[in-house]
Coordinates of C-alpha atoms in Angstrom, one line a residue:
X429 CA -27.0 -60.8 -9.4
X430 CA -28.1 -58.0 -6.2
X431 CA -25.2 -56.6 -4.4
X432 CA -25.2 -57.3 -1.0
X433 CA -24.2 -55.2 1.4
X434 CA -20.4 -55.8 2.0
X435 CA -20.3 -55.3 -1.9
X436 CA -21.9 -52.0 -1.6
X437 CA -19.5 -50.8 1.6
X438 CA -16.5 -52.1 -0.8
X439 CA -17.5 -49.9 -3.4
X440 CA -18.4 -46.6 -1.2
X441 CA -14.8 -47.7 0.6
X442 CA -13.1 -47.7 -2.6
X443 CA -14.7 -44.3 -3.3
X444 CA -14.4 -42.3 -0.7
X445 CA -10.7 -43.6 -1.3
X446 CA -10.2 -42.4 -4.4
X447 CA -11.6 -38.9 -4.0
X448 CA -9.8 -39.0 -0.7
X449 CA -6.9 -39.5 -3.3
X450 CA -7.9 -37.0 -5.1
X451 CA -8.4 -34.6 -2.9
X452 CA -5.0 -35.1 -1.2
X453 CA -3.2 -35.3 -4.5
X454 CA -5.4 -31.5 -5.8
X455 CA -4.3 -29.7 -2.2
X456 CA -8.2 -29.5 -1.3
X457 CA -9.6 -29.6 2.1
X458 CA -9.6 -33.7 2.8
X459 CA -13.4 -32.9 4.2
X460 CA -13.9 -31.7 0.7
X461 CA -15.6 -29.1 1.5
X462 CA -14.4 -25.7 0.4
X463 CA -14.7 -22.8 2.6
X464 CA -13.0 -20.0 1.0
X465 CA -12.1 -19.0 -2.8
X466 CA -8.7 -20.1 -2.9
X467 CA -7.5 -21.8 -5.8
X468 CA -4.9 -24.3 -6.5
X469 CA -2.5 -21.4 -7.8
X470 CA -3.8 -18.6 -5.4
X471 CA -4.5 -18.1 -2.1
X472 CA -7.9 -17.3 -0.8
X473 CA -9.2 -13.7 0.7
X474 CA -12.9 -14.5 1.4
X475 CA -15.0 -16.9 2.8
X476 CA -17.4 -18.2 0.5
X477 CA -21.3 -17.3 0.9
X478 CA -23.4 -19.9 3.5
X479 CA -20.2 -21.1 5.2
X480 CA -21.0 -21.6 8.6
X481 CA -19.1 -22.3 11.5
X482 CA -15.6 -21.8 12.2
X483 CA -12.6 -21.2 8.8
X484 CA -9.2 -22.4 9.7
X485 CA -5.9 -20.7 8.1
X486 CA -5.2 -23.7 5.8
X487 CA -8.4 -23.4 4.2
X488 CA -6.7 -20.0 3.0
X489 CA -4.1 -21.7 1.7
X490 CA -3.2 -22.4 -2.1
X491 CA -3.8 -26.1 -3.3
X492 CA -0.1 -26.0 -4.1
X493 CA 1.1 -25.1 -0.6
X494 CA -1.6 -27.6 1.3
X495 CA 0.1 -30.5 -1.5
X496 CA 3.4 -29.3 -0.6
X497 CA 3.2 -29.6 3.4
X498 CA 1.2 -32.7 3.0
X499 CA 3.7 -34.5 0.4
X500 CA 6.2 -33.1 3.0
X501 CA 4.9 -34.6 6.1
X502 CA 4.4 -37.7 4.5
X503 CA 7.5 -38.2 3.3
X504 CA 9.3 -37.2 6.6
X505 CA 7.4 -39.9 8.5
X506 CA 7.8 -42.1 5.8
X507 CA 11.6 -41.7 5.7
X508 CA 11.8 -41.9 9.9
X509 CA 9.8 -44.7 9.4
X510 CA 12.3 -46.7 7.0
X511 CA 15.5 -46.0 9.2
X512 CA 13.9 -47.4 12.3
X513 CA 12.0 -50.3 10.9
X514 CA 13.8 -51.3 8.1
X515 CA 17.5 -50.2 7.7
X516 CA 18.4 -50.1 11.6
X517 CA 15.8 -53.0 12.5
X518 CA 18.2 -54.6 15.2
X519 CA 19.4 -51.7 17.0
X520 CA 15.6 -50.2 17.3
X521 CA 14.1 -53.7 18.5
X522 CA 17.3 -53.8 21.0
X523 CA 16.8 -50.4 22.4
X524 CA 12.8 -51.2 22.8
X525 CA 13.7 -54.5 24.8
X526 CA 16.2 -52.2 27.3
X527 CA 13.9 -49.3 27.8
X528 CA 11.3 -52.0 28.9
X529 CA 13.8 -54.3 31.2
X530 CA 14.9 -50.5 32.6
X531 CA 12.9 -47.6 32.3
X532 CA 14.3 -45.3 34.9
X533 CA 17.3 -44.1 32.4
X534 CA 14.8 -43.6 29.9
X535 CA 12.1 -42.0 32.3
X536 CA 14.6 -39.4 33.7
X537 CA 16.2 -38.1 30.1
X538 CA 12.0 -37.8 29.2
X539 CA 12.3 -35.5 32.0
X540 CA 15.3 -33.5 31.3
X541 CA 14.1 -33.4 27.7
X542 CA 10.5 -32.2 28.5
X543 CA 12.1 -29.5 30.6
X544 CA 14.4 -28.4 28.1
X545 CA 11.4 -28.5 25.7
X546 CA 9.4 -25.9 28.0
X547 CA 12.0 -23.9 28.8
X548 CA 11.9 -23.6 25.2
X549 CA 8.8 -23.3 24.4
X550 CA 8.3 -20.1 26.7
X551 CA 11.3 -18.7 25.4
X552 CA 10.1 -18.9 22.1
X553 CA 6.8 -18.0 23.2
X554 CA 8.1 -14.5 25.1
X555 CA 10.4 -13.7 21.7
X556 CA 7.6 -14.1 19.5
X557 CA 5.1 -11.9 21.7
X558 CA 7.7 -9.6 21.6
X559 CA 8.7 -9.8 18.1
X560 CA 4.5 -9.4 16.8
X561 CA 4.0 -6.9 19.3
X562 CA 3.7 -3.9 17.0
X563 CA 1.8 -6.2 14.7
X564 CA -0.9 -7.3 16.9
X565 CA -1.4 -3.4 18.1
X566 CA -1.9 -2.5 14.4
X567 CA -4.3 -5.6 14.4
X568 CA -6.3 -5.0 17.1
X569 CA -6.2 -0.4 16.8
X570 CA -7.0 -0.7 13.1
X571 CA -7.3 -3.7 11.0
X572 CA -10.3 -5.3 13.1
X573 CA -12.0 -2.0 13.5
X574 CA -11.6 -1.4 9.7
X575 CA -12.9 -5.4 9.0
X576 CA -15.6 -4.4 11.1
X577 CA -17.1 -1.6 9.8
X578 CA -16.6 -2.7 6.0
X579 CA -17.9 -6.2 6.5
X580 CA -21.6 -5.0 6.0
X581 CA -21.2 -2.7 3.4
X582 CA -19.0 -5.2 1.3
X583 CA -21.6 -8.3 2.7
X584 CA -18.5 -10.2 3.9
X585 CA -19.7 -13.5 5.6
X586 CA -18.9 -13.7 9.4
X587 CA -16.2 -16.4 9.3
X588 CA -14.1 -14.0 7.5
X589 CA -10.5 -13.4 8.4
X590 CA -9.2 -9.9 8.0
X591 CA -5.9 -10.4 7.5
X592 CA -7.0 -12.2 4.2
X593 CA -8.7 -9.2 2.6
X594 CA -7.0 -6.2 4.2
X595 CA -3.4 -5.6 3.9
X596 CA -2.4 -2.7 5.9
X597 CA 1.5 -2.4 6.7
X598 CA 2.5 -1.2 10.0
X599 CA 4.1 2.0 8.5
X600 CA 1.4 2.7 6.4
X601 CA 0.7 6.1 7.4
X602 CA 4.4 7.1 6.1
X603 CA 4.3 8.6 2.6
X604 CA 5.7 5.5 0.4
X605 CA 3.0 3.2 2.1
X606 CA 0.6 1.1 0.0
X607 CA -2.7 -0.2 1.6
X608 CA -4.6 -2.7 -0.2
X609 CA -8.5 -3.4 -0.1
X610 CA -9.3 -6.8 -1.9
X611 CA -13.5 -6.6 -2.6
X612 CA -15.6 -8.9 -3.6
X613 CA -16.1 -9.1 -7.3
X614 CA -19.6 -8.8 -7.9
X615 CA -19.4 -5.1 -7.0
X616 CA -22.5 -4.8 -5.3
X617 CA -21.1 -2.3 -3.1
X618 CA -20.9 1.7 -2.6
X619 CA -17.2 3.2 -4.0
X620 CA -18.1 6.1 -1.7
X621 CA -18.8 4.5 1.3
X622 CA -15.8 2.4 0.9
X623 CA -14.1 5.1 0.6
X624 CA -15.2 6.8 3.4
X625 CA -14.8 3.9 5.5
X626 CA -10.8 3.6 4.7
X627 CA -10.0 7.1 5.2
X628 CA -12.0 7.5 8.2
X629 CA -11.3 4.3 10.2
X630 CA -7.4 4.5 9.3
X631 CA -7.5 8.5 9.7
X632 CA -5.6 9.2 6.5
X633 CA -5.8 12.6 4.7
X634 CA -4.2 13.5 1.3
X635 CA -4.7 9.9 -0.5
X636 CA -5.4 8.7 -4.0
X637 CA -7.8 5.4 -4.2
X638 CA -7.1 3.6 -7.2
X639 CA -9.9 0.9 -8.1
X640 CA -8.8 -2.0 -10.3
X641 CA -12.4 -4.2 -10.7
X642 CA -11.4 -6.1 -13.9
X643 CA -10.5 -9.5 -14.2
X644 CA -10.7 -11.8 -11.4
X645 CA -8.6 -10.0 -8.9
X646 CA -10.8 -6.8 -7.5
X647 CA -9.0 -4.9 -5.3
X648 CA -8.3 -1.0 -4.8
X649 CA -5.1 0.4 -3.4
X650 CA -4.6 3.6 -1.3
X651 CA -1.4 6.0 -1.8
X652 CA -0.6 8.8 0.1
X653 CA -0.4 11.8 -2.0
X654 CA 3.1 13.4 -2.1
X655 CA 2.2 17.7 -2.0
X656 CA 3.8 19.7 -4.3
X657 CA 6.5 22.3 -3.5
X658 CA 4.5 25.2 -1.2
X659 CA 5.8 27.8 -3.7
X660 CA 6.6 27.9 -7.7
X661 CA 7.8 31.2 -8.6
X662 CA 8.9 32.1 -11.7
X663 CA 12.4 34.2 -10.2
X664 CA 13.2 31.3 -9.2
X665 CA 16.8 30.7 -12.0
X666 CA 15.4 26.4 -12.3
X667 CA 11.7 27.6 -13.0
X668 CA 13.2 30.2 -15.7
X669 CA 14.9 27.3 -17.3
X670 CA 12.0 25.3 -17.2
X671 CA 10.1 27.6 -18.7
X672 CA 12.5 28.3 -21.3
X673 CA 12.9 24.6 -22.2
X674 CA 9.0 24.0 -22.6
X675 CA 7.5 23.6 -26.1
X676 CA 5.9 26.4 -27.7
X677 CA 2.7 24.3 -27.6
X678 CA 2.9 23.3 -24.2
X679 CA 3.1 25.9 -21.5
X680 CA 4.0 25.2 -17.9
X681 CA 0.8 25.2 -15.4
X682 CA 2.9 25.1 -12.4
X683 CA 4.7 21.9 -10.2
X684 CA 2.9 18.8 -9.1
X685 CA 4.1 16.0 -6.9
X686 CA 7.3 14.5 -6.2
X687 CA 8.3 18.1 -8.5
X688 CA 6.8 17.0 -11.6
X689 CA 6.4 19.7 -14.0
X690 CA 2.6 19.8 -15.2
X691 CA 2.3 21.2 -18.8
X692 CA -0.8 21.4 -21.1
X693 CA -0.3 20.5 -24.8
X694 CA -2.6 22.9 -27.0
X695 CA -2.0 20.8 -29.8
X696 CA -1.7 17.4 -28.4
X697 CA -4.1 16.9 -25.5
X698 CA -6.2 20.0 -25.1
X699 CA -7.1 22.8 -27.4
X700 CA -8.8 24.8 -24.6
X701 CA -8.9 25.3 -21.1
X702 CA -11.2 25.9 -18.2
X703 CA -10.5 27.9 -15.2
X704 CA -12.8 27.5 -12.4
X705 CA -12.2 28.9 -9.3
X706 CA -14.1 31.1 -6.6
X707 CA -13.1 34.6 -5.8
X708 CA -9.5 34.8 -4.9
X709 CA -8.9 31.3 -6.2
X710 CA -5.7 32.9 -8.5
X711 CA -7.8 32.5 -12.1
X712 CA -6.4 35.6 -13.3
X713 CA -2.9 34.6 -12.0
X714 CA -3.1 30.8 -13.8
X715 CA -4.1 33.1 -17.0
X716 CA -1.3 35.2 -16.8
X717 CA 0.9 32.4 -16.5
X718 CA 0.0 30.9 -19.4
X719 CA -0.9 34.1 -21.6
X720 CA 2.9 35.3 -20.8
X721 CA 4.4 32.0 -21.9
X722 CA 1.9 32.2 -25.0
X723 CA 3.4 35.6 -25.9
X724 CA 6.9 34.8 -25.6
X725 CA 7.0 32.1 -28.4
X726 CA 5.3 34.6 -30.8
X727 CA 1.3 34.1 -30.5
X728 CA -1.6 36.9 -30.7
X729 CA -3.4 37.3 -27.2
X730 CA -6.9 38.8 -26.9
X731 CA -8.0 39.9 -23.8
X732 CA -12.3 40.0 -23.2
X733 CA -12.1 41.5 -20.0
X734 CA -15.7 43.2 -18.7
X735 CA -13.6 43.9 -15.4
X736 CA -11.5 45.8 -17.2
X737 CA -8.6 45.5 -14.9
X738 CA -7.8 41.4 -14.8
X739 CA -4.7 42.0 -16.7
X740 CA -3.1 45.4 -16.5
X741 CA 0.4 43.7 -17.4
X742 CA -0.6 43.0 -20.8
X743 CA -2.2 46.4 -21.9
X744 CA -0.2 47.6 -24.5
X745 CA 1.9 44.5 -25.2
X746 CA 2.7 44.2 -29.1
X747 CA 0.8 41.1 -30.3
X748 CA -2.0 41.6 -27.4
X749 CA -5.8 43.1 -28.3
X750 CA -7.2 44.1 -24.9
X751 CA -11.0 44.5 -25.1
X752 CA -12.7 46.0 -22.1
X753 CA -16.1 47.1 -23.2
X754 CA -19.2 44.7 -24.4
X755 CA -19.7 46.0 -27.7
X756 CA -15.6 45.7 -28.3
X757 CA -15.7 42.7 -27.0
X758 CA -18.8 41.4 -29.2
X759 CA -17.2 42.5 -32.5
X760 CA -14.2 40.9 -31.2
X761 CA -15.5 37.6 -31.0
X762 CA -17.4 38.1 -34.5
X763 CA -14.1 39.0 -36.2
X764 CA -12.2 35.8 -34.6
X765 CA -14.9 34.0 -35.6
X766 CA -14.9 35.1 -39.3
X767 CA -10.9 34.4 -39.0
X768 CA -11.8 30.9 -37.8
X769 CA -13.6 30.6 -40.7
X770 CA -11.0 32.0 -43.1
X771 CA -8.7 29.6 -41.7
X772 CA -10.6 26.5 -42.1
X773 CA -10.4 27.5 -45.9
X774 CA -7.1 27.7 -46.0
X775 CA -6.4 24.7 -44.0
X776 CA -8.4 22.9 -46.6
X777 CA -6.8 24.6 -49.9
X778 CA -3.5 23.7 -48.0
X779 CA -3.7 19.6 -47.7
X780 CA -3.4 17.1 -45.1
X781 CA 0.2 17.3 -44.9
X782 CA 0.8 21.1 -44.5
X783 CA 2.7 22.8 -41.8
X784 CA 0.0 24.0 -39.4
X785 CA 1.6 27.5 -39.2
X786 CA 1.2 28.0 -42.6
X787 CA -2.4 28.7 -41.3
X788 CA -1.8 31.4 -39.0
X789 CA 0.0 32.3 -36.2
X790 CA -1.1 30.8 -33.3
X791 CA -4.3 33.1 -31.2
X792 CA -4.9 32.8 -27.8
X793 CA -8.2 34.0 -26.3
X794 CA -8.6 34.7 -23.0
X795 CA -12.4 35.4 -21.4
X796 CA -12.7 36.7 -18.0
X797 CA -15.7 35.9 -15.7
X798 CA -17.9 33.7 -18.5
X799 CA -20.6 34.1 -16.1
X800 CA -21.5 37.7 -16.7
X801 CA -20.2 38.2 -19.9
X802 CA -22.2 35.9 -21.2
X803 CA -25.3 37.5 -20.1
X804 CA -23.6 41.2 -20.7
X805 CA -23.3 39.6 -24.3
X806 CA -27.2 38.5 -24.1
X807 CA -28.4 42.2 -23.0
X808 CA -26.1 43.8 -25.7
X809 CA -27.8 41.8 -28.8
X810 CA -31.3 42.2 -27.4
X811 CA -31.3 45.8 -27.5
X812 CA -29.1 46.1 -30.6
X813 CA -30.7 43.5 -32.7
X814 CA -33.1 44.2 -35.2
X815 CA -36.2 42.4 -37.2
X816 CA -34.9 39.6 -39.0
X817 CA -31.8 38.6 -36.5
X818 CA -31.3 35.5 -35.3
X819 CA -32.6 35.6 -31.7
X820 CA -29.1 34.4 -30.2
X821 CA -26.0 36.9 -30.5
X822 CA -23.8 36.0 -33.1
X823 CA -20.8 36.9 -30.9
X824 CA -22.2 33.9 -28.4
X825 CA -22.4 31.6 -31.9
X826 CA -18.8 32.5 -33.1
X827 CA -17.5 31.7 -29.8
X828 CA -19.0 28.4 -29.9
X829 CA -17.8 27.7 -33.4
X830 CA -14.2 28.8 -32.3
X831 CA -14.3 25.9 -29.4
X832 CA -15.3 23.0 -31.8
X833 CA -12.8 24.0 -34.3
X834 CA -10.3 25.5 -32.2
X835 CA -7.2 22.4 -32.6
X836 CA -6.6 22.2 -36.3
X837 CA -6.8 26.1 -37.1
X838 CA -4.3 26.9 -33.8
X839 CA -7.0 28.9 -32.0
X840 CA -7.2 28.4 -28.4
X841 CA -9.7 29.5 -25.7
X842 CA -8.5 30.2 -21.8
X843 CA -12.3 30.4 -20.3
X844 CA -12.6 31.6 -16.5
X845 CA -15.6 31.1 -14.9
X846 CA -16.7 31.1 -10.8
X847 CA -19.5 28.8 -11.9
X848 CA -19.2 27.1 -15.2
X849 CA -22.6 25.6 -15.2
X850 CA -23.5 24.2 -18.7
X851 CA -26.1 26.7 -18.8
X852 CA -23.5 29.7 -18.4
X853 CA -21.2 27.9 -21.3
X854 CA -23.7 27.6 -23.2
X855 CA -24.8 23.4 -22.8
X856 CA -23.2 20.7 -22.0
X857 CA -21.8 20.2 -25.3
X858 CA -20.1 23.3 -25.4
X859 CA -18.7 22.3 -21.9
X860 CA -17.0 19.4 -23.0
X861 CA -15.1 21.0 -25.4
X862 CA -12.7 22.0 -22.2
X863 CA -10.8 18.2 -22.3
X864 CA -8.3 20.2 -19.1
X865 CA -10.0 21.7 -16.6
X866 CA -8.0 23.7 -13.7
X867 CA -10.0 24.0 -10.3
X868 CA -9.1 26.0 -7.4
X869 CA -11.2 26.5 -4.3
X870 CA -14.1 24.8 -5.6
X871 CA -17.1 22.9 -3.9
X872 CA -17.8 19.4 -3.8
X873 CA -20.8 20.2 -6.4
X874 CA -18.4 22.1 -9.1
X875 CA -15.8 19.0 -8.5
X876 CA -19.2 16.4 -9.2
X877 CA -19.8 19.0 -12.5
X878 CA -17.0 19.7 -14.0
X879 CA -14.5 16.1 -12.9
X880 CA -17.3 13.3 -12.4
X881 CA -14.6 11.1 -14.0
X882 CA -12.5 11.9 -11.0
X883 CA -13.0 9.8 -7.6
X884 CA -13.0 10.2 -5.0
X885 CA -12.7 14.5 -5.2
X886 CA -9.6 15.5 -3.7
X887 CA -10.3 17.8 -0.9
X888 CA -10.5 21.4 -1.7
X889 CA -7.4 23.3 0.1
X890 CA -7.0 27.2 0.7
X891 CA -3.2 26.9 0.1
X892 CA -2.3 30.0 -2.4
X893 CA -1.9 28.9 -5.6
X894 CA -3.0 25.4 -5.3
X895 CA -5.0 24.1 -7.8
X896 CA -6.0 20.9 -9.2
X897 CA -5.3 19.9 -13.2
X898 CA -7.6 17.5 -14.3
X899 CA -6.9 15.8 -17.9
X900 CA -7.2 12.7 -19.0
X901 CA -9.2 11.3 -16.5
X902 CA -6.7 12.3 -13.6
X903 CA -6.3 15.0 -11.4
X904 CA -3.1 16.4 -10.7
X905 CA -2.6 18.5 -7.4
X906 CA -0.3 21.1 -8.7
X907 CA 1.3 24.2 -7.6
X908 CA 0.4 27.3 -10.4
X909 CA 4.0 28.8 -11.5
X910 CA 3.4 32.7 -10.4
X911 CA 4.5 35.5 -12.3
X912 CA 4.8 38.8 -10.8
X913 CA 3.1 41.3 -13.7
X914 CA 6.6 42.6 -14.6
X915 CA 8.0 39.2 -14.9
X916 CA 5.0 38.6 -17.1
X917 CA 5.4 41.4 -18.8
X918 CA 9.4 41.2 -19.6
X919 CA 9.1 37.6 -20.5
X920 CA 6.1 38.4 -22.9
X921 CA 8.1 40.9 -24.8
X922 CA 11.8 39.0 -24.6
X923 CA 11.1 36.0 -27.2
X924 CA 9.9 35.8 -30.8
X925 CA 8.2 39.1 -31.6
X926 CA 4.6 38.9 -32.3
X927 CA 3.1 39.1 -35.7
X928 CA 0.7 42.3 -36.6
X929 CA -2.4 41.9 -34.4
X930 CA -5.7 42.8 -35.2
X931 CA -5.8 46.3 -35.1
X932 CA -3.8 48.1 -32.6
X933 CA -3.9 47.9 -29.0
X934 CA -6.9 50.3 -28.1
X935 CA -6.1 53.4 -25.7
X936 CA -9.6 54.6 -24.6
X937 CA -12.7 52.8 -26.2
X938 CA -14.5 54.7 -28.9
X939 CA -17.1 53.5 -31.1
X940 CA -14.9 54.1 -34.2
X941 CA -13.8 50.5 -35.5
X942 CA -11.3 50.0 -38.2
X943 CA -12.5 48.3 -41.8
X944 CA -13.3 45.1 -41.7
X945 CA -10.5 44.1 -44.4
X946 CA -8.1 44.9 -42.0
X947 CA -9.0 41.6 -40.1
X948 CA -7.1 39.2 -42.6
X949 CA -4.6 42.2 -44.0
X950 CA -3.1 42.1 -40.0
X951 CA -2.2 38.3 -40.9
X952 CA -2.6 37.0 -43.9
X953 CA 0.1 34.4 -44.4
X954 CA 0.2 33.3 -47.8
X955 CA 0.8 29.5 -48.0
X956 CA 3.2 27.5 -50.4
X957 CA 1.3 27.4 -54.2
X958 CA -1.2 29.7 -52.3
X959 CA -1.8 33.2 -53.5
X960 CA -1.5 35.4 -50.4
X961 CA -5.1 36.1 -48.5
X962 CA -5.0 40.1 -48.5
X963 CA -8.6 40.6 -47.6
X964 CA -11.9 39.5 -46.9
X965 CA -13.0 36.7 -49.3
X966 CA -15.6 37.3 -52.0
X967 CA -18.3 36.1 -50.0
X968 CA -17.9 38.3 -47.0
X969 CA -21.4 40.3 -47.1
X970 CA -22.7 36.5 -46.9
X971 CA -20.1 35.8 -43.9
X972 CA -21.2 39.4 -42.1
X973 CA -25.2 38.6 -43.2
X974 CA -24.6 35.3 -40.9
X975 CA -23.4 37.0 -38.5
X976 CA -25.9 39.8 -38.7
X977 CA -22.9 42.4 -38.0
X978 CA -20.0 43.8 -40.1
X979 CA -17.5 43.1 -37.3
X980 CA -14.3 44.5 -36.8
X981 CA -11.8 45.2 -33.5
X982 CA -11.1 48.5 -31.7
X983 CA -8.8 50.4 -32.6
X984 CA -6.0 53.2 -30.9
X985 CA -7.1 56.9 -32.1
X986 CA -4.0 57.9 -30.9
X987 CA -1.6 55.8 -32.2
X988 CA -0.4 54.7 -35.7
X989 CA -1.9 51.5 -37.5
X990 CA -0.8 49.3 -40.3
X991 CA -4.6 49.3 -41.4
X992 CA -5.1 50.3 -44.9
X993 CA -7.5 53.4 -45.5
X994 CA -11.4 53.5 -45.4
X995 CA -13.0 52.7 -48.5
X996 CA -14.2 55.5 -50.3
X997 CA -17.8 56.2 -49.9
X998 CA -20.6 55.2 -52.3
X999 CA -21.5 58.2 -54.5
X1000 CA -25.2 58.3 -53.5
X1001 CA -26.9 61.2 -52.6
X1002 CA -27.5 62.6 -48.7
X1003 CA -31.2 62.7 -49.7
X1004 CA -31.1 58.8 -50.1
X1005 CA -33.0 56.6 -47.8
X1006 CA -31.0 53.7 -46.9
X1007 CA -31.0 51.3 -43.7
X1008 CA -28.4 51.0 -40.9
X1009 CA -26.6 47.9 -42.6
X1010 CA -26.3 50.0 -46.2
X1011 CA -25.0 53.1 -44.3
X1012 CA -22.5 51.1 -42.1
X1013 CA -21.0 49.5 -45.4
X1014 CA -21.2 52.1 -47.6
X1015 CA -21.6 55.7 -46.1
X1016 CA -20.3 56.0 -42.9
X1017 CA -16.9 54.7 -43.0
X1018 CA -15.4 53.1 -39.6
X1019 CA -18.6 53.0 -38.2
X1020 CA -20.4 49.4 -37.2
X1021 CA -23.7 48.4 -37.1
X1022 CA -23.8 47.4 -34.2
X1023 CA -22.2 51.2 -32.8
X1024 CA -25.2 52.5 -34.8
X1025 CA -27.9 50.4 -33.5
X1026 CA -26.6 50.9 -29.8
X1027 CA -26.7 54.3 -30.6
X1028 CA -30.6 54.3 -32.1
X1029 CA -31.5 52.7 -28.9
X1030 CA -29.5 55.1 -27.0
X1031 CA -28.6 58.1 -28.3
X1032 CA -31.4 60.8 -27.8
X1033 CA -30.0 63.1 -31.0
X1034 CA -30.2 59.9 -33.2
X1035 CA -31.9 61.2 -36.2
X1036 CA -35.1 59.7 -37.0
X1037 CA -36.4 57.5 -39.9
X1038 CA -37.9 59.1 -42.7
X1039 CA -39.4 55.8 -44.2
X1040 CA -39.8 51.9 -43.9
X1041 CA -39.0 49.2 -46.3
X1042 CA -40.8 46.3 -44.6
X1043 CA -39.9 45.8 -41.4
X1044 CA -36.6 47.8 -41.7
X1045 CA -36.5 51.6 -40.7
X1046 CA -34.9 54.0 -43.2
X1047 CA -32.7 57.0 -42.8
X1048 CA -31.9 59.8 -44.8
X1049 CA -27.9 59.5 -45.6
X1050 CA -27.4 63.4 -44.7
X1051 CA -28.9 63.6 -41.0
X1052 CA -26.6 60.6 -40.2
X1053 CA -23.7 61.9 -41.4
X1054 CA -24.6 64.8 -39.9
X1055 CA -25.0 62.7 -36.5
X1056 CA -21.7 61.0 -36.8
X1057 CA -19.7 64.1 -37.0
X1058 CA -21.5 65.8 -33.8
X1059 CA -21.9 62.5 -31.9
X1060 CA -20.0 62.3 -28.4
X1061 CA -17.0 60.4 -27.6
X1062 CA -16.4 59.8 -24.0
X1063 CA -13.2 58.3 -23.4
X1064 CA -14.6 55.6 -20.8
X1065 CA -16.3 54.1 -23.5
X1066 CA -19.9 54.9 -24.3
X1067 CA -20.9 51.5 -25.8
X1068 CA -20.6 49.9 -22.4
X1069 CA -24.1 49.0 -20.9
X1070 CA -23.4 48.4 -17.2

């Protein structure tokens, strides 16, 4: 049976009524058009795309708020109607008849009520305007201009109410204020542009942006950064107490915002530290702060300083080996690389549950001005290498090996650079070994290169001693703890006595070096159930061949040493023809292969070869001994290429 027109109208009316009741109870707009991203439990913040026309404030309300308002209004109307039309029905009818019969008193009452209502409305309006003046000024001067600037980058609909996604308190310029900006969940905008717009339109300086982009609610919060103190000096009694209480593996770097102590745990957080700053940025001050604390706890410190004068406070201190000439730095890096291999074998024999201190004392390597040092090491090796030697400097290889295995072996590198490019450090994978990076007086390019995970980049400052300590994906603005040279020297020598260092602290730099065996004699620590390591392992020659050098640190010719006497020379005749490697190992004790190669390239008095074995030049042993007895020993260091 076909439906009549009346039946269709009844069905449509019933359907509309059902949908209306559903929208009413669900708290949704009664017209059925959803204009904002509001849900039943969450208020809306943005107008939905393709929505045209004006969007009322009620569209931003959560569904439960609309439902509560509707039920409350319906209950109020129903209660009033029930009281007037049912409970007091007779009184209501009588009042209506009286007004109809004599309307003048009712009209006079309405006039008085109207005047009172108008007066109340005027007073209320004036009070409202006075109380909301600052909020309206905030909207007019700050919120609306920011909304107009963000609408295009965030692709916001034209009808978007700025109050729904810009949560800016009236005291947003104060230190404890928090600004929140809700952003679209589609994330198709430039965070850099949004950050610049917010900072520019709200005139913000010294703030941090925290992005929350996971889940449904996506927003960015802006907080003022509390500045570190203007100075942090070790002479302050409180700072001295803080340094004294610090862990042996976690030297104090300085003081951060809100008085927080900034430390770097070399065992748990970062085995190596990179310091990047331009000239005058406090690189040497930062290293002095860390090194003197490590010496206080009994660590051994190796200062590799081609500038020669970066750390005069450390010269001559117990436990400090100071290398100034490039040849000494080259040999010391190789010696440290061999020590790292020795520690690897000891750690393997001790097992996983062994005390880390049984491997040996903590070693701290201060490598100053790596940009210049790496170039000098490369040039030095190009001048001294022979046919068959590796093209890459063995000292650079030793440094890279230490960087990769430093945490387990208690060997730590503090590297200083004016521009820590991947090329200067030996590759991007080498730079990644520095999980803690200290930047001062940096450029935007330097920040993007060394700390790309921290965004936006904090503005560099010219404040003396101020740096950014980047670790674990965050940057902490820090006032570096300042030690005077006298304070650093005093603190380094008043703590735990340092173990014997590798060779004595050199005086005038000379070509002669102590025997290679002294490398392990200096800090050989017998481990439980292991024989003491008193000499280099049996495959010392293989290690030396791997590095193409016989490493040995510089020694002080004028001071006493704890080293064993050089091994006796082989009983070969002076007329024997030998290569430089064999001469250094058996016939010329105390002179390294690197020194012989350097002398051959630069000393006109060096003897001429007498024969050739393949690509290797051979020299008469007697001629080499005569040259060794008569060669000059300049106090300024004859091994410096520059």
